[in-house]
Amino acid sequence: MSNHLLSLLIWLPVLGAIPVLLAGSGRPGAARWIALLVSVATFAASLALLPAYDAATGTLQLTESMSWIPSLGINYSLAVDGISVALIILTSFTQILVIVGAWEVVQNKPHQYMAAMLVLEGLMVGVFCATDAMLFYVFFEAMLIPMFVIIGIWGGPRRVYATLKFFIYTFFGSIFMLIGLLYLWHKTGGSFALSDMANVHLTLTEQSWLFFAFLLGFAIKVPMVPVHTWLPDAHVEAPTGGSVVLAAVMLKIGGYGFLRFSLPITPDASHEFAWLIIVLSLIAVCYIGYVALVQQDMKKLVAYSSIAHMGFVTLGIFIAFLLVRDSQNPDAARLGMQGAMVQMISHGFISGAMFSCIGVLYDRLHSRQIKDYGGVINVMPVFAPFYVLFAMANSGLPGTSGFVGEFMVILASFSANPWIALFAAFTLIIGAAYTLWMVKRVLWGDITNPHVKELTDVNGREIFMLSAFAAGVLIFGIWPEPLVHLMDASVSRIVEQLAITKV
Amino acid sequence: MPGINDILILLPEVYLTIAACVLLLLDAYLKPSQKGAVHWLSILVVLVGAYLVVSGQQAGSSTAAFSGMFIRDGVSTVLKLFSLVLMAVIFVYARPYLKDRAIPFGEFYTLSIFAVVGIMFLVAAGSLVTVYLGLELLTLSSYALVALNRDSQLSSEAAIKYFVLGALSSGMLLYGMSMVYGATHSLDLHTIHAAIVGTEWKTLLLFGLVFMIVGIGFKLGAAPFHMWIPDVYQGAPTAVTIFIGSAQKLAAFGMAYRLLSTGMGDIAGGTAGLAPQWQLMLAVLAVLSLAIGNFVAIVQTNLKRLLAYSTISHMGYLLVGLVNAGPEGYSASMFYAVSYAITSAAAFGMIIVMSRAGFECEEIDDLKGLNQRSPWFAFMMLLVMFSLAGVPPLFGFYGKLLVLKAAIDAGMLWLALVGAVAAIIGLYYYLRVVKVMYFDAPTEGTEVRATSDVASRWMLSINALALLVLGFTWSPLLAWCQRAFAG
């Protein structure tokens, strides 16, 4: 059984979508329950990864391999390390909350919505498991289809524009990655296995081209400045669940891709161009933070803050290069890389929670404009503390998970270059500014808008959803040790790899 | 002297020709109420033909009949089999369409079977004469098929256009063949291949090659010889468009392979022959097709025209594989041709299923809000569109993957990059169709509904789901294509 655990995690939600679709055309209630059942079962199965995975070694484990297209050397091969395990659990956890969050909210064809979400979940888990480049690519691309439909059918007024932009943007990036993979296939002599690709000898020129091919694919996904413009549109127009999944999981796939492709396959080019990524990350952290400051739309604000926070992920990953190769400081490199990973997980909880909160408000007032709110705490006393907690976490308050990752990255970058740390640390100020200012305008003060008076407080279902997110934010904020331990050995292995040059 | 063995090798073709004649006679004597029998009989006839093709072929063997005029090898078997199976699929789609529009049954089925025999000759050709014979049998039947709806002005116009341009391209091809004959003193493709190295008439040969490539380009519908495609696709009855858009592409690939690889030499054959020359020419055609097909498709509002321009770009991809000029590239191109033929059959099948008497579901806007009314068929169309766009895990992606790989293997990274950029442009218009079905509100008045004909509804579902299933199980097909060109 444990041999096929990863396959189960991928295909259970994908195939689970079929009964949801079949049940749903006449009975939306049945579809909701089946969807919940499937997502809970997937979450339970993903928890089974924890005992099955040996965190001490950090190697790729739970390997499954099956020949898929023998004549091209494409295999259906899966394996996970600590980083993937953490991301898979994050995915299946978020998924339950998305299903719960959409319970009565999605009235238009709920069965199609839930089915699309489940398919999306399976494909995302597939991305985190695949150790064959072509299998990775297939999951990576297939993921776009359900997301395209989710934004396009259940989204806001400009959903069609947003969803087309989203799809074409991300497809654009990945098709060049595909060319890169085919080139690597050629170099390895007919294998798509990531381990073979990591071992193949490449000149610096080849590495540089490949690096940029991968960069296009992953930078758009993360997204990094300047290819981030699809994200605010997609977030604003997506339904709440779509935003949650997009921010909590999909963006992580970009960072994950850097770890699996750019670093092991093109280490020297990554080192060569690390400064470029670092500069872009710092621009994301500082400049996009300022952009967030002036947003009138809550979702847009959180979307921009996501870009800024993801800047820390890319910063942490690439600062490790400078530390390992230039400063000979592997301990600090590990710290930076670990910070990036913690940041990925923590941002999953925080952004998911923020978007859920905005969804709660939107369901009641049908507006996301900050100016339409004010004094919400007076009418929604249960909701307000959640909102404040997540806002605090978003601005990186110590004690919440938002602090841990950012702090580790800043600390690591200080060892590399104090200036980088200085710029990165700006986020603590800007982040606090935009989030707290939003909280002030939405929650505090007197009720100025008569519609706000009619707001009802959160119901049991919403309390469950927000509490689950809050638990994640607090647990990993106060006690990140288990999470760090889960990924520690895997991160160390990656950092060791960074030092190995190919030229 | 031709013996009984030669006839046995040609058994499927002989059988189909006789069967088509019998069907024609039968149709003449049947009462109007019994004409439905012709439909089911025709499906049976082509399926039996497909069986004969497979059963006669030993794996990996290559035999020739009539002193090398016909070649029976892996390539011809695969192409024949898929043409026949696709023909049966097309027949299933066609029935409600023909019935609703009172297009005569007998002519359609008989001409279609003759056209398929033409395809079979073409892909099995071992001599320039057979190529021409097969091509003419195919195209003459096609001209008549396009004009079958004789009351429609659009159809007649399309048929005339097709005929004039087709005749012109046949002339070009014939002219090129005569030059090749002049230079090599042979009509047999293998002999021509052998004679290329020693010939003093290099320039004449090159001119011949250019004219032959014009003929091939026309048959494929590759730019700049694509002018007929949009008009014929739009004007022909959809039941005929589906044939031109799917099964015929297999024939065009077969013809290109025979003439260029068998006749003019390739990289794999040791002596490169004229491969370096035709590789370059095909690369130019590929880039033009990818560019023109995709850019012009963006502005189309008519679904059939959109698919027509998308065909042009798909033929560009097919050429990208052929440019490789080695077994890897041929098998990639053949895989592409098969995957495209299956996908495009589903795309036109969708148009047929959504149309009814007096209402052709032709404009993209006709599909508005389809998801509200028939979510199942909207989903099927979504699969078809994403497959055409080349989004994994659908079948269409893997064809693209293989041809791009073939280009990189041949050291033409730039061509692969052109293909990649073209795929992004292509994505835009395919997504637009999905957008209209899923995200737009249905317009009042034009209520698109799936036809009530059960067989074609099932056929469409099977055809579109096959794109998903084959997306996971394409390994055997690829192995088959590779085996056809091995050794």
CSV table of C-alpha atoms in Angstrom, one decimal, chain B residues 263-426:
chain,number,residue,atom,x,y,z
B,263,GLY,CA,12.6,9.0,-54.0
B,264,MET,CA,14.9,11.9,-53.2
B,265,GLY,CA,17.0,10.4,-50.5
B,266,ASP,CA,17.3,11.2,-46.8
B,267,ILE,CA,19.8,11.4,-44.0
B,268,ALA,CA,19.2,7.9,-42.8
B,269,GLY,CA,19.9,6.3,-46.2
B,270,GLY,CA,23.6,6.9,-46.0
B,271,THR,CA,23.9,8.8,-49.2
B,272,ALA,CA,22.1,12.0,-48.4
B,273,GLY,CA,20.7,12.5,-51.9
B,274,LEU,CA,18.8,15.7,-52.1
B,275,ALA,CA,17.9,15.7,-48.5
B,276,PRO,CA,19.8,18.9,-47.6
B,277,GLN,CA,17.9,20.7,-50.3
B,278,TRP,CA,14.4,19.6,-49.5
B,279,GLN,CA,15.0,20.0,-45.8
B,280,LEU,CA,15.6,23.7,-46.3
B,281,MET,CA,12.6,24.1,-48.5
B,282,LEU,CA,10.3,22.3,-46.1
B,283,ALA,CA,11.7,24.4,-43.2
B,284,VAL,CA,10.6,27.5,-45.1
B,285,LEU,CA,7.2,26.1,-45.7
B,286,ALA,CA,6.9,25.1,-42.1
B,287,VAL,CA,7.7,28.5,-40.8
B,288,LEU,CA,5.3,30.2,-43.3
B,289,SER,CA,2.5,27.7,-42.4
B,290,LEU,CA,3.0,28.2,-38.7
B,291,ALA,CA,3.0,32.0,-39.0
B,292,ILE,CA,0.2,32.4,-41.6
B,293,GLY,CA,-2.0,29.7,-40.2
B,294,ASN,CA,-1.9,31.0,-36.7
B,295,PHE,CA,-2.0,34.7,-37.3
B,296,VAL,CA,-4.9,34.6,-39.7
B,297,ALA,CA,-6.8,32.1,-37.5
B,298,ILE,CA,-6.9,34.7,-34.7
B,299,VAL,CA,-9.4,37.0,-36.6
B,300,GLN,CA,-11.7,34.3,-37.8
B,301,THR,CA,-15.3,34.3,-36.6
B,302,ASN,CA,-16.4,31.2,-38.6
B,303,LEU,CA,-15.5,28.0,-36.8
B,304,LYS,CA,-14.9,26.1,-40.0
B,305,ARG,CA,-12.6,28.8,-41.3
B,306,LEU,CA,-10.8,28.9,-37.9
B,307,LEU,CA,-10.2,25.2,-38.1
B,308,ALA,CA,-9.1,25.6,-41.7
B,309,TYR,CA,-6.4,28.1,-40.7
B,310,SER,CA,-5.5,26.0,-37.7
B,311,THR,CA,-5.0,23.1,-40.1
B,312,ILE,CA,-2.4,25.2,-42.0
B,313,SER,CA,-0.5,25.7,-38.8
B,314,HIS,CA,-0.8,22.0,-37.9
B,315,MET,CA,0.7,21.1,-41.3
B,316,GLY,CA,3.5,23.4,-40.4
B,317,TYR,CA,4.2,21.2,-37.4
B,318,LEU,CA,4.0,18.1,-39.5
B,319,LEU,CA,6.6,19.6,-41.8
B,320,VAL,CA,8.8,20.5,-38.7
B,321,GLY,CA,9.0,16.7,-38.1
B,322,LEU,CA,9.7,15.9,-41.8
B,323,VAL,CA,12.5,18.4,-41.9
B,324,ASN,CA,14.5,16.1,-39.6
B,325,ALA,CA,14.8,13.7,-42.6
B,326,GLY,CA,15.5,10.7,-40.5
B,327,PRO,CA,13.4,7.9,-39.0
B,328,GLU,CA,12.9,9.8,-35.8
B,329,GLY,CA,11.5,12.7,-37.7
B,330,TYR,CA,9.3,10.6,-40.0
B,331,SER,CA,7.8,8.7,-37.1
B,332,ALA,CA,7.2,12.0,-35.2
B,333,SER,CA,5.4,13.4,-38.3
B,334,MET,CA,3.4,10.3,-38.8
B,335,PHE,CA,2.4,10.3,-35.1
B,336,TYR,CA,1.5,14.0,-35.6
B,337,ALA,CA,-0.6,13.2,-38.7
B,338,VAL,CA,-2.5,10.5,-36.9
B,339,SER,CA,-3.1,12.5,-33.8
B,340,TYR,CA,-4.1,15.5,-35.8
B,341,ALA,CA,-6.5,13.5,-38.0
B,342,ILE,CA,-8.2,12.0,-34.9
B,343,THR,CA,-8.5,15.4,-33.2
B,344,SER,CA,-9.7,17.2,-36.2
B,345,ALA,CA,-12.3,14.5,-36.9
B,346,ALA,CA,-13.7,15.2,-33.4
B,347,ALA,CA,-13.6,19.0,-34.1
B,348,PHE,CA,-15.7,18.7,-37.3
B,349,GLY,CA,-17.7,16.0,-35.7
B,350,MET,CA,-18.7,18.5,-33.1
B,351,ILE,CA,-19.9,20.9,-35.8
B,352,ILE,CA,-22.0,18.1,-37.3
B,353,VAL,CA,-23.4,17.1,-34.0
B,354,MET,CA,-24.4,20.6,-33.1
B,355,SER,CA,-26.0,21.4,-36.5
B,356,ARG,CA,-29.4,20.4,-37.7
B,357,ALA,CA,-31.5,20.9,-40.8
B,358,GLY,CA,-31.6,24.6,-41.5
B,359,PHE,CA,-29.1,25.5,-38.9
B,360,GLU,CA,-25.4,25.1,-39.4
B,361,CYS,CA,-23.4,25.5,-36.3
B,362,GLU,CA,-20.7,27.4,-38.0
B,363,GLU,CA,-20.0,30.7,-36.3
B,364,ILE,CA,-18.0,30.6,-33.1
B,365,ASP,CA,-20.7,32.6,-31.5
B,366,ASP,CA,-23.2,29.9,-32.2
B,367,LEU,CA,-21.5,27.9,-29.4
B,368,LYS,CA,-22.2,30.6,-26.8
B,369,GLY,CA,-23.2,29.2,-23.5
B,370,LEU,CA,-23.1,25.6,-24.6
B,371,ASN,CA,-22.1,24.6,-21.1
B,372,GLN,CA,-25.5,25.8,-19.9
B,373,ARG,CA,-27.4,23.5,-22.2
B,374,SER,CA,-25.2,20.5,-22.9
B,375,PRO,CA,-22.4,20.4,-20.4
B,376,TRP,CA,-21.2,17.0,-21.6
B,377,PHE,CA,-20.6,18.2,-25.2
B,378,ALA,CA,-19.1,21.4,-24.0
B,379,PHE,CA,-16.6,19.3,-22.1
B,380,MET,CA,-16.0,17.2,-25.2
B,381,MET,CA,-15.3,20.3,-27.2
B,382,LEU,CA,-13.0,21.6,-24.4
B,383,LEU,CA,-11.0,18.4,-24.8
B,384,VAL,CA,-10.8,18.8,-28.5
B,385,MET,CA,-9.7,22.4,-28.3
B,386,PHE,CA,-7.1,21.8,-25.7
B,387,SER,CA,-5.8,18.9,-27.7
B,388,LEU,CA,-5.5,21.0,-30.8
B,389,ALA,CA,-3.8,23.7,-28.7
B,390,GLY,CA,-1.3,21.0,-27.5
B,391,VAL,CA,-2.0,21.3,-23.8
B,392,PRO,CA,-1.0,18.1,-21.9
B,393,PRO,CA,-2.3,15.6,-20.9
B,394,LEU,CA,-4.3,15.6,-24.1
B,395,PHE,CA,-3.2,13.6,-27.2
B,396,GLY,CA,-2.4,16.7,-29.3
B,397,PHE,CA,0.4,17.7,-27.0
B,398,TYR,CA,2.5,14.6,-27.6
B,399,GLY,CA,2.5,15.1,-31.4
B,400,LYS,CA,3.9,18.6,-30.8
B,401,LEU,CA,6.4,17.2,-28.3
B,402,LEU,CA,7.7,14.7,-30.8
B,403,VAL,CA,8.0,17.0,-33.8
B,404,LEU,CA,9.8,19.7,-31.7
B,405,LYS,CA,12.1,17.0,-30.4
B,406,ALA,CA,12.7,15.9,-34.0
B,407,ALA,CA,13.7,19.4,-34.9
B,408,ILE,CA,16.1,19.6,-32.0
B,409,ASP,CA,17.6,16.3,-32.9
B,410,ALA,CA,18.3,17.5,-36.4
B,411,GLY,CA,20.1,20.5,-34.9
B,412,MET,CA,17.4,23.0,-35.8
B,413,LEU,CA,16.8,24.5,-32.4
B,414,TRP,CA,15.5,27.7,-34.1
B,415,LEU,CA,12.8,25.8,-35.8
B,416,ALA,CA,11.7,24.3,-32.5
B,417,LEU,CA,11.5,27.7,-31.1
B,418,VAL,CA,9.4,29.0,-33.9
B,419,GLY,CA,7.1,26.0,-33.3
B,420,ALA,CA,6.9,26.9,-29.6
B,421,VAL,CA,6.0,30.6,-30.3
B,422,ALA,CA,3.4,29.4,-32.8
B,423,ALA,CA,1.9,27.2,-30.1
B,424,ILE,CA,1.4,30.2,-27.9
B,425,ILE,CA,-0.4,32.1,-30.6
B,426,GLY,CA,-2.5,29.1,-31.4
